[in-house]
Amino acid sequence: MEFTMGGRLEVRITPADVGKRVSVRRRPEGDGAGAEFTDTVGVLTSWNDGVVSITRKSGESVHIVESSLVAGKVVPAAPARRRGPAASFRELAAVTARAWQPLESEPLGDWRLRAAGGFTRRANSALPLGDPGLPLGEAFGRVERWYQERGLPAYIQTATGAEGTQEALCAELERHGWRREVSAEVRIAALAPVGDLDADITAVRLTREPDEAWLSRYQRFSTPGPHVLRVLGSGPSVWFATVAGEAGGEAPAAIGRCVVDGRWAGFMAVEVAPEHRRRGLATSVMAALARRALDEGASAAWLQVEEDNEGARALYDGMGFAAHHRYHHFRPA
């Protein structure tokens, strides 16, 4: 990472660069002899009272004492993807939201408050895509009250790591006492290669609604109720995949859900029973759902995977999925 000008390290950023993507180098605490510098890349979200705050693409906020900076510069946005579908953050935010529709929603300016009896954070969080029409502190308070009135924890869903994402909003949430509770990646890929995976799909049964067997395998089905079925069934075109277990009456060996929405096919709830893993069943479920989505005219795929789910990340790497951005759920501390 090059910071020098004529062989000298220089800090070439100022408070006027707040909101831009920057790269900085700082001395370590104590400035011990032989200690290495630390580099940070992200969006400059504030520069106040001698402290520089940078939000990384992971959503992590880094606070740096101004006097420890030895170099800094504005850097261009991350390079565009060279493979797979082109997609903006706003397009993907809208598509992913339609795949987990709430039972109740209310606008707050350009934000959307969403509730579904507490089933999934995605259907029970505020989606802030624009101006809430209020100062941010007041908007955060309004969100808290709206969820309190419904007996639900207050969440605000944000995104980082792509052009047009919400690093500044993440920093404001932290300044108002909100904390990240869950983070995950949104990944995208071309759909046809997923449908062309070498997989046996003959045992995969596709239905329009989840039956009792499917629900018995779904790990998030801890609170049965009609609200769960309504959220699972929401979306423009929804499909459920089931691979039956080997013994009569056994819960399914694998399941999956796909929502087809225009050119996009979203994959979620892909689960395999522990005793049936490493048999390619997740691949079979994905391939069967992808082929149905291709038949309906989709050409691009998306999914969401939590960052600590190493098995799923490795599986989706092999299918050609690459990270587009990260999303986070913030909750009042």
XYZ file of C-alpha atoms in Angstrom:
333
model
C 0.000 0.000 0.000
C 1.763 3.170 -1.195
C 1.508 6.268 1.007
C 4.702 8.103 0.146
C 5.187 11.360 -1.707
C 8.775 11.903 -2.740
C 9.832 9.144 -0.358
C 8.028 10.675 2.665
C 4.953 9.408 4.455
C 2.168 11.978 4.319
C -1.331 12.356 5.744
C -3.283 13.546 2.727
C -6.774 13.418 4.231
C -8.686 16.033 6.220
C -12.082 16.277 7.988
C -13.453 17.458 4.634
C -13.034 13.865 3.372
C -15.671 12.441 5.747
C -17.874 10.094 3.716
C -15.065 9.009 1.385
C -13.219 5.712 1.273
C -9.740 6.134 2.752
C -6.632 4.186 3.630
C -4.617 5.217 6.686
C -1.499 4.057 8.497
C -0.941 4.644 12.196
C 1.689 4.053 14.800
C 0.962 1.303 17.325
C 0.114 2.282 20.867
C 3.237 3.053 22.819
C 5.223 3.493 19.584
C 7.688 0.831 20.697
C 10.925 0.422 18.799
C 10.595 -2.019 15.949
C 6.794 -2.188 16.175
C 4.965 -2.388 12.856
C 2.514 0.172 11.553
C -1.193 -0.728 11.321
C -3.151 -0.060 8.123
C -6.915 0.491 7.962
C -9.131 0.813 4.883
C -12.769 1.883 5.000
C -15.160 4.806 4.904
C -14.159 7.853 6.948
C -17.284 8.363 9.052
C -16.159 11.130 11.428
C -13.207 13.256 12.492
C -13.999 14.971 15.772
C -12.055 16.041 18.870
C -8.821 14.546 17.619
C -10.317 11.108 16.877
C -10.660 9.669 13.374
C -13.388 7.038 12.896
C -13.339 4.607 9.978
C -15.956 1.929 9.238
C -14.533 -1.111 7.490
C -16.470 -3.151 4.929
C -17.020 -5.756 7.648
C -19.063 -3.174 9.585
C -16.412 -2.823 12.281
C -15.729 0.731 13.423
C -12.107 1.678 14.104
C -11.311 4.771 16.175
C -7.844 6.261 15.726
C -6.200 9.070 17.677
C -5.308 11.709 15.120
C -1.812 12.178 16.519
C -0.986 8.516 15.782
C -1.569 8.904 12.023
C 1.575 8.757 9.924
C -0.067 8.477 6.487
C -3.473 8.620 4.863
C -5.114 9.104 1.504
C -8.455 8.883 -0.273
C -8.718 5.663 -2.294
C -11.148 4.667 -5.054
C -14.087 2.398 -4.398
C -13.440 -1.320 -4.465
C -13.086 -2.584 -8.042
C -16.210 -3.839 -9.751
C -16.817 -7.583 -9.876
C -15.352 -9.217 -12.946
C -17.644 -12.242 -12.964
C -21.239 -12.971 -12.217
C -24.192 -10.577 -12.443
C -23.865 -6.834 -12.060
C -25.996 -5.518 -9.212
C -26.318 -2.359 -7.163
C -26.811 -2.405 -3.421
C -30.246 -0.781 -3.760
C -31.426 -3.448 -6.202
C -30.252 -6.294 -4.005
C -31.644 -4.691 -0.841
C -35.092 -4.561 -2.429
C -34.909 -8.111 -3.791
C -33.718 -9.644 -0.520
C -36.418 -7.771 1.407
C -39.155 -9.186 -0.840
C -37.965 -12.706 -0.007
C -38.744 -12.249 3.716
C -41.882 -10.129 3.752
C -43.343 -8.961 7.076
C -46.933 -9.273 8.179
C -47.029 -5.599 9.089
C -45.051 -2.652 7.762
C -45.124 1.100 8.110
C -43.092 3.830 6.396
C -40.831 6.180 8.302
C -39.877 8.589 5.561
C -37.918 6.430 3.134
C -37.365 3.805 5.826
C -39.627 0.798 6.276
C -40.586 -0.592 9.691
C -41.321 -4.335 9.482
C -42.814 -6.824 11.937
C -43.789 -10.492 11.724
C -44.293 -11.730 15.249
C -40.540 -11.981 15.817
C -39.894 -14.663 13.171
C -36.512 -13.816 11.568
C -34.695 -10.539 12.076
C -35.053 -9.790 8.371
C -38.840 -9.554 8.668
C -38.668 -7.819 12.063
C -36.284 -4.936 11.519
C -36.299 -1.437 10.101
C -34.950 -1.217 6.558
C -33.350 2.236 6.124
C -33.099 2.957 2.408
C -33.023 6.738 2.239
C -34.077 9.632 4.463
C -36.287 8.869 7.477
C -37.678 12.410 7.362
C -36.412 13.061 10.905
C -33.038 13.758 12.495
C -31.341 10.408 12.965
C -31.526 10.474 16.756
C -35.297 10.996 16.575
C -35.644 8.306 13.918
C -33.806 5.799 16.107
C -36.131 6.618 18.989
C -39.186 6.202 16.778
C -37.932 2.773 15.699
C -37.480 1.706 19.329
C -40.984 2.809 20.277
C -42.595 1.139 17.259
C -41.141 -2.228 18.179
C -41.826 -1.768 21.902
C -45.500 -1.249 21.068
C -45.465 -4.706 19.465
C -43.506 -6.448 22.206
C -40.520 -6.980 19.921
C -36.831 -6.068 20.170
C -35.873 -3.114 17.986
C -33.521 -3.839 15.103
C -32.210 -1.715 12.254
C -30.736 -3.562 9.261
C -27.762 -1.885 7.586
C -25.188 -2.780 4.946
C -21.488 -2.169 4.330
C -18.839 -3.055 1.797
C -20.260 -1.950 -1.571
C -20.889 1.280 -3.429
C -23.838 3.104 -1.885
C -23.882 1.127 1.376
C -24.396 2.558 4.841
C -21.115 2.888 6.707
C -22.043 6.374 7.920
C -25.364 5.111 9.282
C -23.575 2.261 11.100
C -21.304 4.796 12.768
C -24.276 6.945 13.802
C -26.026 3.931 15.292
C -22.946 3.157 17.375
C -22.718 6.766 18.534
C -26.330 6.521 19.720
C -25.650 3.356 21.702
C -26.782 0.712 19.194
C -24.599 -2.374 18.733
C -24.199 -4.913 15.966
C -25.770 -8.195 17.000
C -25.553 -10.256 13.790
C -23.586 -9.831 10.569
C -23.746 -11.856 7.369
C -22.629 -11.721 3.747
C -24.890 -11.281 0.752
C -23.364 -13.328 -2.051
C -24.269 -13.403 -5.726
C -23.497 -15.626 -8.705
C -24.661 -16.479 -12.191
C -27.601 -18.880 -11.913
C -26.946 -21.228 -14.851
C -23.754 -22.745 -13.369
C -25.691 -23.568 -10.189
C -28.311 -25.391 -12.241
C -25.540 -27.205 -14.135
C -23.910 -28.592 -10.983
C -23.088 -32.293 -11.104
C -25.821 -33.429 -8.747
C -28.500 -36.077 -8.469
C -31.785 -34.177 -8.314
C -34.087 -37.173 -8.791
C -34.750 -37.413 -5.040
C -35.515 -33.686 -4.661
C -39.227 -32.929 -4.387
C -40.357 -29.354 -5.120
C -43.571 -27.893 -3.710
C -45.181 -24.493 -3.419
C -45.740 -24.756 0.339
C -43.745 -26.257 3.201
C -45.350 -29.389 4.613
C -44.944 -30.747 8.137
C -41.925 -32.807 7.112
C -40.136 -29.758 5.687
C -40.890 -27.743 8.815
C -39.606 -30.558 11.055
C -36.141 -30.141 9.505
C -36.140 -26.322 9.444
C -34.016 -25.207 12.405
C -35.671 -21.799 12.749
C -39.149 -23.286 13.154
C -38.966 -23.083 16.952
C -42.178 -21.080 17.397
C -44.932 -22.638 15.254
C -47.714 -20.387 14.121
C -49.475 -19.001 11.070
C -47.121 -15.995 11.019
C -44.186 -18.345 10.292
C -45.959 -19.934 7.342
C -46.953 -16.527 5.980
C -43.368 -15.248 6.066
C -41.986 -18.447 4.540
C -44.591 -18.313 1.785
C -43.968 -14.652 0.981
C -42.281 -13.599 -2.218
C -43.114 -13.331 -5.906
C -42.571 -17.062 -6.670
C -41.634 -19.373 -3.804
C -40.436 -22.985 -4.000
C -39.593 -25.503 -1.274
C -37.247 -28.450 -1.812
C -37.285 -31.662 0.220
C -35.091 -34.766 0.158
C -36.810 -37.506 2.144
C -35.038 -39.378 4.916
C -34.198 -43.029 4.478
C -36.433 -44.457 7.222
C -40.191 -44.222 7.294
C -41.354 -41.288 9.358
C -37.839 -39.822 9.545
C -37.485 -36.073 9.132
C -36.172 -35.039 5.699
C -32.501 -35.538 4.966
C -32.289 -32.067 3.392
C -34.442 -29.044 2.610
C -34.189 -25.686 0.880
C -36.217 -22.625 -0.100
C -35.972 -20.470 -3.220
C -37.701 -17.196 -4.104
C -37.760 -16.248 -7.786
C -38.081 -12.507 -8.346
C -37.525 -11.308 -11.905
C -33.949 -12.045 -12.886
C -33.039 -13.052 -9.337
C -33.331 -16.379 -7.547
C -32.704 -16.237 -3.812
C -31.640 -19.378 -1.923
C -32.249 -19.802 1.797
C -33.032 -22.413 4.473
C -30.691 -24.932 2.821
C -30.220 -27.466 5.624
C -28.960 -31.042 5.757
C -29.430 -33.426 8.685
C -26.084 -34.076 10.424
C -26.218 -37.806 9.698
C -26.713 -37.133 5.968
C -23.953 -34.575 5.419
C -21.082 -34.955 2.952
C -23.312 -36.806 0.518
C -23.909 -33.885 -1.850
C -27.497 -33.320 -0.743
C -27.100 -29.540 -0.349
C -25.744 -29.410 -3.899
C -28.695 -31.464 -5.144
C -31.171 -29.127 -3.438
C -29.473 -26.035 -4.856
C -29.294 -27.500 -8.371
C -32.957 -28.561 -8.384
C -34.136 -25.145 -7.182
C -31.845 -23.376 -9.651
C -33.245 -25.335 -12.594
C -36.783 -24.431 -11.599
C -35.770 -20.758 -11.276
C -34.117 -20.882 -14.719
C -37.377 -22.245 -16.134
C -39.107 -19.159 -14.706
C -36.669 -16.807 -16.439
C -34.185 -16.016 -13.651
C -30.510 -15.614 -14.547
C -28.807 -14.448 -11.335
C -28.592 -15.953 -7.855
C -28.195 -14.537 -4.355
C -27.982 -15.938 -0.869
C -27.053 -14.845 2.634
C -24.538 -16.660 4.821
C -23.377 -15.822 8.319
C -19.666 -15.151 8.525
C -18.937 -17.934 11.028
C -20.629 -20.652 8.936
C -17.447 -22.047 7.401
C -19.097 -25.132 5.913
C -21.675 -23.122 3.986
C -19.085 -20.578 2.879
C -16.911 -23.330 1.411
C -19.911 -24.891 -0.344
C -20.969 -21.611 -1.922
C -17.383 -20.750 -2.901
C -17.367 -23.915 -4.980
C -20.614 -22.898 -6.674
C -19.186 -19.546 -7.779
C -20.858 -17.283 -5.222
C -18.837 -14.203 -4.282
C -19.487 -11.573 -1.621
C -21.352 -8.480 -2.802
C -21.837 -6.697 0.535
C -22.388 -7.421 4.202
C -25.514 -6.730 6.191
C -25.872 -6.167 9.914
C -28.626 -5.995 12.490
C -28.154 -3.265 15.096
C -29.973 -3.319 18.420
C -30.053 -0.714 21.210
C -27.476 -1.579 23.849
